[in-house]
Amino acid sequence: MRKICLSCFLLGWLWPVSGLSQLMLRDEALANPENEPVEVHPVPHARQLKWQETEFYAFFHYGMNTYTGLEWGNGDEDESLFAPTAAPDPRQWLEVVQAAGMKGGIAVVKHHDGFCLWPTETTEHNVTRSGNDFGRAVNIPRDFAAAAKELGMKYGFYISPWDRNSRYYGTDKYVKDVFLRQCAELAQYGTDQFEMWFDGANGGTGFYGGERGTRNIDRSTYYDVPNLRDTVHKVCPDCVLWGVGGEARWIGNEAGWAGETNWSTENRDYAPEKNGMYGSENGWFWLPGESDAKATNRGWFYHDGESPLSPERLFQMYLETVGRNATLILNIPPNKAGVLPPASVNALKGMGDLIKKRLGHDLALSSIIAASEVRMPGATRNYGVTCMTDGDKNTYWATNDGTTNAVITLTWPEKQTVHYVELMEPIAKGQRIRKFKIETSEDGTSWTRRASTVETTTIGYKRIIPLNGSTSNSYDIGYPVKALRVTIEDSRACPLLSKVGVY
Ligand code: FUL
């Protein structure tokens, strides 16, 4: 020890000071040759990143309840009640939602009633005992996954952990021999599932193999979540386990609404109904929000007489979820023939048209863009302003370390009419920005603040700001602008943006 200290001392004494600092500089440059900003932790797992990029996808509640008219079957329904009036067509489901701009979908393959929409070996309560040939031929996970792959869409399954039919529910045997095996069986239809939806509704009254009664479980321990996650990830490495699985969080309501301030970080003991909508700035885990909402006016399952919400209302939901750093999983129930009814098809098409019309033509691409500061480039990459308009999610504009505010200005040779501003952070580096504002100018010199009633706090993966401040009446005549500026007023570390869009 003494010897080491002595040699350190001698080295320090003999080594010329400039030589030592040069060495240190060289080492630092070697450690970070691209001058990349350091992450602000927690950061998303690679599978959470891919999941977030799915942004907007469908939920399809179809099953025993479609034929009984219930929302929560008790588990004692006779299998013969499942009797589709035609061959269910998951490809039609996905084609319709793809036309509305969705990138994928999640099919319910077992709801709380325990009836399985594929020929499982784990229970007799499945399609093979259904009431007609159409029913007996059903295999939703197989057909849904195959159609998604053909259409280039993402797919996943809702498989209810709670099973009101199983006699084993409440025991370890259920978790091991029924539930985990069912999850494993689903992998035979595809291992590239992007999400498994593990519903938070768990335990209560049910049929339970004829014993009937109430079975309560402690959902924080019962499903052996670490083992569940390992088991699923071993076969489906990109599959995010929503809800009980703890890799994405419920937004806390079923209204298609996320908080204007919405952090993707959370603590394990958070209360969904209270802070699901907002997340926690200093949360310990990356736990991004997903908003589940109905596109129709009745239940999650199909009910005779139901009607879809208007395209305007659905567009509002889009702004209030995808536009607020959450993903939107929008439910459209297939009917008794196993297809999406014409009224829903039209409403979704209307929604898709609004998204395309209002957010499809990015005026930022024809602007001259400048920033108050640009980070020093690295050996082969730069962090310049064009990184925000190049359409490449892997490039981003950045400031130097130590800077936590900046101004980005977009100018057009001719006046433009603008309605929305879209901002995206490269969240692989953590969610950083905590306050910003947007202003427009008609002459390039005097500025007016827009969306002043909106909390312009977090951005996250994506934020869409209606400049008139209203998501329900967001498409008015728009503002004529010669220039628009985004001022980042506070950030947890140097701010980064991978996109600025203006519509
Ligand atoms: C809830 C369930 O209880 C509903 O039936 C539905 O599946 C919804 C998406 O999640 O927790």
Coordinates of C-alpha atoms and ligand atoms in Angstrom, one line a residue:
M1 CA 0.0 0.0 0.0
R2 CA 2.8 2.4 1.0
K3 CA 4.7 1.5 -2.0
I4 CA 1.8 2.2 -4.3
C5 CA 1.2 5.5 -2.7
L6 CA 4.8 6.4 -3.0
S7 CA 4.9 5.6 -6.7
C8 CA 1.7 7.5 -7.3
F9 CA 3.3 10.5 -5.6
L10 CA 6.4 10.2 -7.7
L11 CA 4.4 9.7 -10.9
G12 CA 2.5 12.8 -10.1
W13 CA 5.6 14.7 -9.4
L14 CA 7.5 13.6 -12.5
W15 CA 4.8 13.6 -15.0
P16 CA 4.4 17.0 -16.7
V17 CA 1.0 18.4 -15.8
S18 CA 0.0 19.1 -19.4
G19 CA 0.9 15.5 -20.3
L20 CA -1.4 14.1 -17.6
S21 CA -4.3 16.2 -18.6
Q22 CA -3.9 15.3 -22.2
L23 CA -4.0 11.7 -21.2
M24 CA -7.2 12.3 -19.2
L25 CA -8.8 14.1 -22.1
R26 CA -7.9 11.3 -24.5
D27 CA -9.3 8.7 -22.1
E28 CA -12.6 10.7 -21.8
A29 CA -12.9 11.0 -25.6
L30 CA -12.2 7.3 -25.9
A31 CA -14.9 6.5 -23.4
N32 CA -17.5 8.6 -25.3
P33 CA -16.2 9.3 -28.8
E34 CA -19.7 10.2 -30.0
N35 CA -20.1 12.8 -27.2
E36 CA -23.4 11.1 -26.4
P37 CA -25.4 12.6 -23.5
V38 CA -25.6 10.3 -20.5
E39 CA -29.0 8.7 -19.7
V40 CA -31.2 10.0 -17.0
H41 CA -32.3 6.9 -15.2
P42 CA -34.6 4.9 -15.1
V43 CA -34.6 4.2 -18.9
P44 CA -36.8 1.8 -20.8
H45 CA -35.9 -1.8 -21.6
A46 CA -35.4 -2.4 -25.3
R47 CA -38.8 -4.2 -25.4
Q48 CA -40.5 -1.3 -23.7
L49 CA -39.1 1.0 -26.4
K50 CA -40.4 -1.2 -29.2
W51 CA -43.8 -1.4 -27.4
Q52 CA -44.0 2.4 -27.0
E53 CA -43.4 2.8 -30.8
T54 CA -46.6 0.8 -31.4
E55 CA -48.5 4.0 -30.1
F56 CA -52.0 3.2 -31.2
Y57 CA -53.5 -0.3 -31.4
A58 CA -56.8 -2.2 -31.1
F59 CA -58.4 -4.2 -28.4
F60 CA -60.8 -7.0 -29.5
H61 CA -63.2 -8.3 -26.9
Y62 CA -64.8 -11.4 -28.3
G63 CA -65.7 -14.7 -26.6
M64 CA -68.4 -16.3 -24.6
N65 CA -69.8 -12.9 -23.5
T66 CA -70.5 -12.0 -27.1
Y67 CA -73.3 -14.7 -27.1
T68 CA -74.5 -14.3 -23.5
G69 CA -74.7 -10.5 -23.5
L70 CA -72.7 -10.4 -20.2
E71 CA -69.6 -8.3 -19.6
W72 CA -68.2 -10.7 -16.9
G73 CA -69.3 -14.3 -17.4
N74 CA -69.5 -16.3 -14.2
G75 CA -67.6 -19.2 -15.5
D76 CA -70.6 -21.6 -15.5
E77 CA -71.7 -20.9 -19.1
D78 CA -72.3 -24.1 -21.1
E79 CA -69.7 -24.3 -23.9
S80 CA -72.5 -24.8 -26.4
L81 CA -73.6 -21.2 -25.9
F82 CA -70.5 -20.2 -27.9
A83 CA -72.1 -20.4 -31.4
P84 CA -70.8 -17.9 -34.0
T85 CA -73.3 -17.2 -36.8
A86 CA -70.4 -17.3 -39.3
A87 CA -66.7 -18.1 -39.2
P88 CA -65.0 -15.4 -37.1
D89 CA -62.6 -13.4 -39.2
P90 CA -59.7 -11.8 -37.3
R91 CA -58.1 -10.7 -40.5
Q92 CA -61.1 -8.4 -41.1
W93 CA -60.6 -7.0 -37.6
L94 CA -57.0 -6.1 -38.3
E95 CA -57.6 -4.7 -41.8
V96 CA -60.2 -2.3 -40.4
V97 CA -58.0 -1.0 -37.6
Q98 CA -54.9 -0.8 -39.9
A99 CA -56.9 1.5 -42.2
A100 CA -57.6 3.7 -39.1
G101 CA -53.8 4.1 -38.6
M102 CA -53.3 1.5 -35.8
K103 CA -50.1 -0.5 -35.8
G104 CA -51.4 -3.6 -34.1
G105 CA -54.0 -5.3 -31.9
I106 CA -54.6 -7.4 -28.9
A107 CA -57.2 -10.1 -29.0
V108 CA -58.9 -11.4 -25.9
V109 CA -58.4 -15.1 -26.0
K110 CA -59.7 -15.8 -22.4
H111 CA -61.8 -13.5 -20.3
H112 CA -62.6 -13.8 -16.6
D113 CA -65.2 -16.6 -17.5
G114 CA -62.3 -18.9 -18.4
F115 CA -63.6 -19.9 -21.8
C116 CA -60.5 -20.4 -24.1
L117 CA -60.7 -19.3 -27.7
W118 CA -58.2 -22.0 -28.8
P119 CA -58.1 -25.7 -28.3
T120 CA -56.1 -25.7 -25.1
E121 CA -55.0 -28.8 -23.2
T122 CA -55.4 -27.0 -19.9
T123 CA -59.2 -27.1 -19.6
E124 CA -62.2 -28.5 -21.4
H125 CA -63.9 -25.1 -21.2
N126 CA -62.8 -24.2 -24.7
V127 CA -64.0 -23.8 -28.3
T128 CA -63.8 -27.5 -29.1
R129 CA -67.0 -28.0 -27.1
S130 CA -68.8 -25.1 -28.6
G131 CA -72.3 -25.1 -30.1
N132 CA -71.8 -25.3 -33.8
D133 CA -69.2 -26.1 -36.5
F134 CA -68.1 -22.4 -36.8
G135 CA -67.4 -22.4 -33.1
R136 CA -65.6 -25.7 -33.0
A137 CA -63.3 -24.5 -35.8
V138 CA -62.4 -21.3 -34.0
N139 CA -58.8 -20.7 -33.0
I140 CA -58.5 -17.0 -32.5
P141 CA -54.8 -16.8 -31.4
R142 CA -53.7 -18.8 -34.5
D143 CA -55.8 -16.8 -37.0
F144 CA -55.1 -13.5 -35.3
A145 CA -51.3 -14.0 -35.2
A146 CA -51.3 -15.2 -38.8
A147 CA -53.3 -12.3 -40.1
A148 CA -51.2 -9.8 -38.2
K149 CA -48.0 -11.2 -39.7
E150 CA -49.4 -11.1 -43.2
L151 CA -50.5 -7.5 -42.7
G152 CA -47.2 -6.4 -41.1
M153 CA -48.9 -5.5 -37.8
K154 CA -48.0 -6.2 -34.2
Y155 CA -50.2 -8.6 -32.2
G156 CA -50.6 -9.7 -28.7
F157 CA -53.2 -11.5 -26.4
Y158 CA -55.3 -10.7 -23.4
I159 CA -55.4 -13.7 -21.3
S160 CA -57.2 -13.1 -18.0
P161 CA -55.3 -14.3 -15.0
W162 CA -58.6 -14.5 -13.1
D163 CA -60.5 -17.6 -14.1
R164 CA -64.0 -17.9 -12.7
N165 CA -64.4 -21.4 -14.3
S166 CA -61.3 -23.2 -13.0
R167 CA -61.6 -25.3 -9.9
Y168 CA -58.0 -24.6 -9.2
Y169 CA -58.2 -20.8 -9.1
G170 CA -56.7 -19.6 -5.8
T171 CA -54.2 -22.5 -5.6
D172 CA -50.6 -22.8 -6.8
K173 CA -51.7 -25.5 -9.1
Y174 CA -53.8 -23.0 -11.1
V175 CA -50.8 -20.7 -11.6
K176 CA -48.4 -23.5 -12.6
D177 CA -50.6 -26.0 -14.4
V178 CA -53.3 -23.8 -15.9
F179 CA -52.3 -20.1 -16.3
L180 CA -48.6 -20.4 -17.0
R181 CA -49.3 -23.3 -19.4
Q182 CA -51.9 -21.3 -21.2
C183 CA -49.4 -18.5 -21.7
A184 CA -46.9 -21.0 -23.0
E185 CA -49.5 -22.6 -25.3
L186 CA -50.1 -19.2 -26.9
A187 CA -46.4 -19.0 -27.9
Q188 CA -47.0 -21.8 -30.5
Y189 CA -48.9 -19.2 -32.5
G190 CA -46.0 -16.7 -32.5
T191 CA -43.2 -15.7 -30.3
D192 CA -43.1 -12.1 -31.5
Q193 CA -46.1 -11.0 -29.5
F194 CA -45.6 -7.4 -28.5
E195 CA -47.8 -7.4 -25.4
M196 CA -49.7 -9.7 -23.0
W197 CA -52.6 -8.1 -21.2
F198 CA -52.8 -9.3 -17.7
D199 CA -55.9 -7.7 -16.3
G200 CA -55.9 -6.2 -12.9
A201 CA -59.4 -7.5 -12.1
N202 CA -58.6 -10.6 -10.0
G203 CA -60.4 -12.7 -7.6
G204 CA -64.0 -12.7 -6.3
T205 CA -67.1 -14.8 -6.9
G206 CA -67.3 -17.5 -9.5
F207 CA -68.2 -21.0 -10.5
Y208 CA -64.8 -22.5 -9.8
G209 CA -65.5 -26.0 -11.1
G210 CA -68.9 -26.2 -9.5
E211 CA -67.7 -25.3 -6.0
R212 CA -69.1 -21.8 -6.5
G213 CA -68.1 -19.1 -4.0
T214 CA -65.6 -16.3 -3.5
R215 CA -61.9 -16.8 -3.9
N216 CA -59.6 -13.9 -3.1
I217 CA -56.0 -13.8 -3.9
D218 CA -53.1 -11.3 -3.2
R219 CA -52.3 -10.3 -6.7
S220 CA -48.9 -8.9 -5.8
T221 CA -47.7 -12.4 -4.9
Y222 CA -50.2 -15.0 -6.3
Y223 CA -49.0 -15.0 -9.9
D224 CA -45.4 -15.4 -9.1
V225 CA -44.7 -12.4 -11.3
P226 CA -40.9 -12.7 -11.6
N227 CA -41.3 -16.3 -12.8
L228 CA -44.2 -15.4 -15.0
R229 CA -42.0 -12.6 -16.6
D230 CA -39.0 -15.0 -17.1
T231 CA -41.2 -17.7 -18.5
V232 CA -42.8 -15.4 -21.1
H233 CA -39.6 -13.6 -22.0
K234 CA -37.7 -16.8 -22.6
V235 CA -40.1 -17.6 -25.4
C236 CA -41.3 -14.1 -26.4
P237 CA -38.4 -11.8 -25.8
D238 CA -40.2 -8.6 -27.0
C239 CA -43.5 -9.2 -25.2
V240 CA -44.3 -6.5 -22.6
L241 CA -46.4 -7.8 -19.7
W242 CA -49.0 -5.2 -19.1
G243 CA -50.8 -4.8 -15.7
V244 CA -50.1 -7.7 -13.4
G245 CA -46.8 -8.3 -15.3
G246 CA -45.5 -4.9 -14.3
E247 CA -43.9 -3.7 -17.5
A248 CA -46.5 -1.1 -18.5
R249 CA -49.1 0.6 -16.4
W250 CA -52.8 1.1 -16.5
I251 CA -53.5 4.8 -17.0
G252 CA -56.1 4.6 -14.2
N253 CA -59.3 5.2 -16.1
E254 CA -61.1 3.7 -19.1
A255 CA -62.0 7.0 -20.7
G256 CA -59.1 7.3 -23.1
W257 CA -57.5 10.1 -21.1
A258 CA -53.9 10.6 -19.8
G259 CA -52.7 13.5 -17.7
E260 CA -51.1 16.5 -19.6
T261 CA -48.2 15.9 -17.2
N262 CA -47.3 12.3 -17.7
W263 CA -44.1 10.7 -16.6
S264 CA -43.2 7.2 -17.8
T265 CA -41.6 6.5 -14.5
E266 CA -43.3 5.1 -11.4
N267 CA -42.8 3.3 -8.1
R268 CA -44.1 -0.2 -7.5
D269 CA -46.5 0.9 -4.8
Y270 CA -48.3 3.5 -6.9
A271 CA -52.1 3.6 -6.9
P272 CA -53.3 3.4 -10.5
E273 CA -56.5 5.4 -9.9
K274 CA -54.6 8.2 -8.3
N275 CA -51.3 8.6 -10.2
G276 CA -51.7 6.2 -13.1
M277 CA -52.6 9.2 -15.3
Y278 CA -49.6 11.2 -14.4
G279 CA -46.7 8.8 -13.4
S280 CA -44.1 10.1 -11.0
E281 CA -41.2 12.2 -12.0
N282 CA -38.9 10.5 -9.5
G283 CA -40.2 7.0 -10.0
W284 CA -37.8 4.1 -9.6
F285 CA -39.0 2.1 -12.6
W286 CA -39.7 2.7 -16.2
L287 CA -43.5 1.9 -16.2
P288 CA -45.1 3.7 -19.2
G289 CA -48.8 4.4 -19.4
E290 CA -51.3 2.6 -21.6
S291 CA -54.8 3.9 -22.0
D292 CA -57.6 1.4 -22.7
A293 CA -60.8 2.8 -24.0
K294 CA -64.0 1.8 -25.8
A295 CA -64.8 3.0 -29.3
T296 CA -68.4 2.1 -28.7
N297 CA -71.1 3.2 -26.3
R298 CA -71.9 0.0 -24.4
G299 CA -69.5 -2.6 -23.0
W300 CA -66.1 -4.1 -23.9
F301 CA -68.0 -7.0 -25.5
Y302 CA -70.5 -6.6 -28.4
H303 CA -74.1 -5.8 -27.4
D304 CA -77.1 -5.6 -29.8
G305 CA -78.1 -2.0 -30.3
E306 CA -74.7 -0.5 -29.5
S307 CA -73.2 2.3 -31.6
P308 CA -69.7 3.6 -32.1
L309 CA -68.5 7.0 -30.8
S310 CA -68.1 9.7 -33.4
P311 CA -64.8 10.1 -35.3
E312 CA -64.4 13.5 -33.6
R313 CA -64.7 12.0 -30.1
L314 CA -62.2 9.2 -31.1
F315 CA -59.8 11.8 -32.5
Q316 CA -60.1 13.7 -29.2
M317 CA -59.1 10.4 -27.4
Y318 CA -56.1 10.1 -29.6
L319 CA -54.9 13.6 -28.7
E320 CA -55.5 12.9 -25.0
T321 CA -53.5 9.7 -25.0
V322 CA -51.0 9.3 -27.8
G323 CA -50.7 13.0 -27.7
R324 CA -49.8 12.8 -24.0
N325 CA -47.1 10.2 -23.8
A326 CA -49.4 7.2 -23.4
T327 CA -50.3 4.4 -25.8
L328 CA -53.9 4.1 -26.9
I329 CA -55.5 0.6 -27.0
L330 CA -59.0 1.2 -28.5
N331 CA -61.6 -1.5 -28.1
I332 CA -63.9 -2.5 -31.0
P333 CA -66.0 -5.5 -30.3
P334 CA -66.6 -8.1 -33.0
N335 CA -70.3 -9.1 -33.3
K336 CA -72.0 -12.5 -33.2
A337 CA -70.7 -13.3 -36.7
G338 CA -67.2 -12.7 -35.5
V339 CA -66.6 -9.5 -37.6
L340 CA -66.5 -5.8 -36.8
P341 CA -70.0 -4.4 -37.7
P342 CA -70.3 -1.8 -40.5
A343 CA -71.0 1.1 -38.1
S344 CA -67.8 0.5 -36.2
V345 CA -65.9 0.1 -39.5
N346 CA -67.1 3.6 -40.6
A347 CA -66.4 5.3 -37.4
L348 CA -62.8 4.0 -37.4
K349 CA -62.3 5.0 -40.9
G350 CA -63.6 8.4 -40.0
M351 CA -61.1 8.6 -37.1
G352 CA -58.2 7.4 -39.4
D353 CA -59.2 10.1 -41.9
L354 CA -59.1 12.8 -39.3
I355 CA -55.7 11.7 -38.0
K356 CA -54.3 11.7 -41.6
K357 CA -55.9 15.0 -42.5
R358 CA -55.0 16.9 -39.3
L359 CA -51.6 15.3 -38.5
G360 CA -50.5 14.0 -41.8
H361 CA -48.7 16.9 -43.4
D362 CA -45.7 18.1 -41.4
L363 CA -45.0 21.8 -42.0
A364 CA -41.7 21.6 -40.0
L365 CA -40.2 19.8 -43.0
S366 CA -40.5 23.0 -45.1
S367 CA -39.3 25.3 -42.3
I368 CA -35.9 26.8 -41.6
I369 CA -35.1 25.5 -38.2
A370 CA -32.6 26.9 -35.7
A371 CA -31.7 26.3 -32.0
S372 CA -30.1 28.5 -29.4
E373 CA -27.5 25.8 -28.8
V374 CA -26.3 22.6 -30.4
R375 CA -24.3 20.0 -28.7
M376 CA -20.6 19.5 -29.8
P377 CA -20.6 16.7 -32.4
G378 CA -19.0 13.3 -31.8
A379 CA -16.6 11.5 -34.1
T380 CA -19.3 10.4 -36.6
R381 CA -22.6 11.9 -35.4
N382 CA -24.0 15.3 -34.8
Y383 CA -26.8 16.6 -32.7
G384 CA -27.9 19.4 -35.0
V385 CA -31.4 20.8 -35.6
T386 CA -32.1 18.6 -38.7
C387 CA -32.1 15.6 -36.4
M388 CA -35.6 16.7 -35.4
T389 CA -37.0 16.7 -38.9
D390 CA -35.1 13.8 -40.6
G391 CA -37.7 11.2 -39.7
D392 CA -35.1 9.0 -38.1
K393 CA -36.0 8.1 -34.5
N394 CA -32.4 7.3 -33.7
T395 CA -31.1 10.8 -34.3
Y396 CA -31.8 13.7 -32.0
W397 CA -31.0 17.3 -31.4
A398 CA -29.2 18.0 -28.0
T399 CA -27.6 20.8 -26.1
N400 CA -24.3 20.5 -24.3
D401 CA -24.2 19.1 -20.8
G402 CA -25.1 21.6 -18.1
T403 CA -27.7 23.4 -20.3
T404 CA -31.3 22.8 -19.2
N405 CA -33.1 25.4 -21.3
A406 CA -33.0 26.2 -25.0
V407 CA -35.1 27.7 -27.8
I408 CA -35.9 26.1 -31.1
T409 CA -37.3 28.4 -33.8
L410 CA -39.0 27.4 -37.1
T411 CA -39.4 30.0 -39.8
W412 CA -41.2 29.8 -43.1
P413 CA -40.7 32.0 -46.2
E414 CA -44.5 32.3 -46.4
K415 CA -47.1 32.4 -43.7
Q416 CA -48.5 29.0 -42.7
T417 CA -51.7 28.1 -40.9
V418 CA -50.9 25.9 -38.0
H419 CA -53.0 23.9 -35.5
Y420 CA -50.8 21.4 -33.7
V421 CA -47.2 21.0 -32.5
E422 CA -45.8 17.5 -32.0
L423 CA -42.7 16.9 -29.9
M424 CA -40.8 13.7 -29.2
E425 CA -37.9 12.9 -26.8
P426 CA -35.6 10.0 -27.6
I427 CA -36.7 8.2 -24.4
A428 CA -33.9 5.6 -24.6
K429 CA -32.0 8.4 -22.8
G430 CA -34.7 8.7 -20.2
Q431 CA -37.5 11.2 -19.9
R432 CA -35.9 14.6 -19.3
I433 CA -38.0 17.7 -20.2
R434 CA -40.2 19.0 -17.4
K435 CA -41.3 22.4 -18.7
F436 CA -41.7 24.1 -22.1
K437 CA -43.8 26.7 -23.9
I438 CA -44.9 27.3 -27.5
E439 CA -45.2 30.7 -29.1
T440 CA -46.1 31.9 -32.6
S441 CA -45.3 35.0 -34.5
E442 CA -47.0 36.5 -37.6
D443 CA -44.1 38.8 -38.4
G444 CA -41.1 37.0 -37.0
T445 CA -40.6 39.6 -34.3
S446 CA -43.5 39.8 -31.9
W447 CA -44.6 36.6 -30.2
T448 CA -47.8 35.2 -28.7
R449 CA -48.0 32.3 -26.3
R450 CA -50.2 29.5 -27.5
A451 CA -51.9 26.7 -25.6
S452 CA -51.4 28.8 -22.4
T453 CA -54.2 26.9 -20.6
V454 CA -52.4 23.5 -21.2
E455 CA -49.8 22.1 -18.8
T456 CA -46.8 22.3 -21.1
T457 CA -44.7 20.2 -18.7
T458 CA -43.6 16.7 -19.8
I459 CA -43.1 15.5 -23.4
G460 CA -41.8 11.9 -23.2
Y461 CA -42.1 9.6 -26.2
K462 CA -44.7 11.9 -27.8
R463 CA -46.7 15.0 -27.0
I464 CA -49.2 16.7 -29.4
I465 CA -50.2 20.2 -28.4
P466 CA -53.4 21.7 -29.9
L467 CA -52.3 25.4 -30.2
N468 CA -55.8 26.7 -29.2
G469 CA -55.5 24.6 -26.0
S470 CA -58.6 22.4 -26.7
T471 CA -58.6 18.8 -27.5
S472 CA -62.3 18.6 -28.1
N473 CA -62.5 21.6 -30.4
S474 CA -59.0 21.4 -31.7
Y475 CA -59.5 22.0 -35.3
D476 CA -60.6 25.6 -35.7
I477 CA -59.3 27.9 -38.4
G478 CA -55.7 27.6 -37.1
Y479 CA -53.2 30.4 -36.6
P480 CA -51.4 32.1 -39.4
V481 CA -47.7 32.1 -38.6
K482 CA -44.4 33.1 -40.1
A483 CA -42.4 31.6 -37.2
L484 CA -43.0 29.3 -34.3
R485 CA -40.8 28.7 -31.3
V486 CA -40.5 26.1 -28.6
T487 CA -38.8 27.2 -25.5
I488 CA -37.6 24.4 -23.2
E489 CA -37.6 26.0 -19.8
D490 CA -36.5 23.2 -17.6
S491 CA -35.1 19.7 -18.0
R492 CA -33.7 17.0 -15.7
A493 CA -30.5 17.0 -17.8
C494 CA -29.5 18.5 -21.1
P495 CA -32.7 18.4 -23.3
L496 CA -32.9 16.1 -26.3
L497 CA -35.6 16.1 -29.0
S498 CA -35.9 13.5 -31.8
K499 CA -38.8 15.3 -33.5
V500 CA -40.5 18.6 -33.9
G501 CA -43.6 18.4 -36.0
V502 CA -46.0 21.3 -37.0
Y503 CA -49.4 20.7 -38.5
Ligands
FUL1 C1 -61.2 -4.8 -17.1 C2 -62.1 -6.1 -17.3 O1 -62.7 -6.4 -16.0 C3 -63.1 -5.7 -18.3 O2 -64.0 -6.7 -18.5 C4 -62.3 -5.5 -19.6 O3 -61.6 -6.7 -20.1 C5 -61.3 -4.4 -19.4 C6 -60.4 -4.1 -20.6 O4 -60.5 -4.6 -18.3 O5 -60.4 -4.8 -16.0

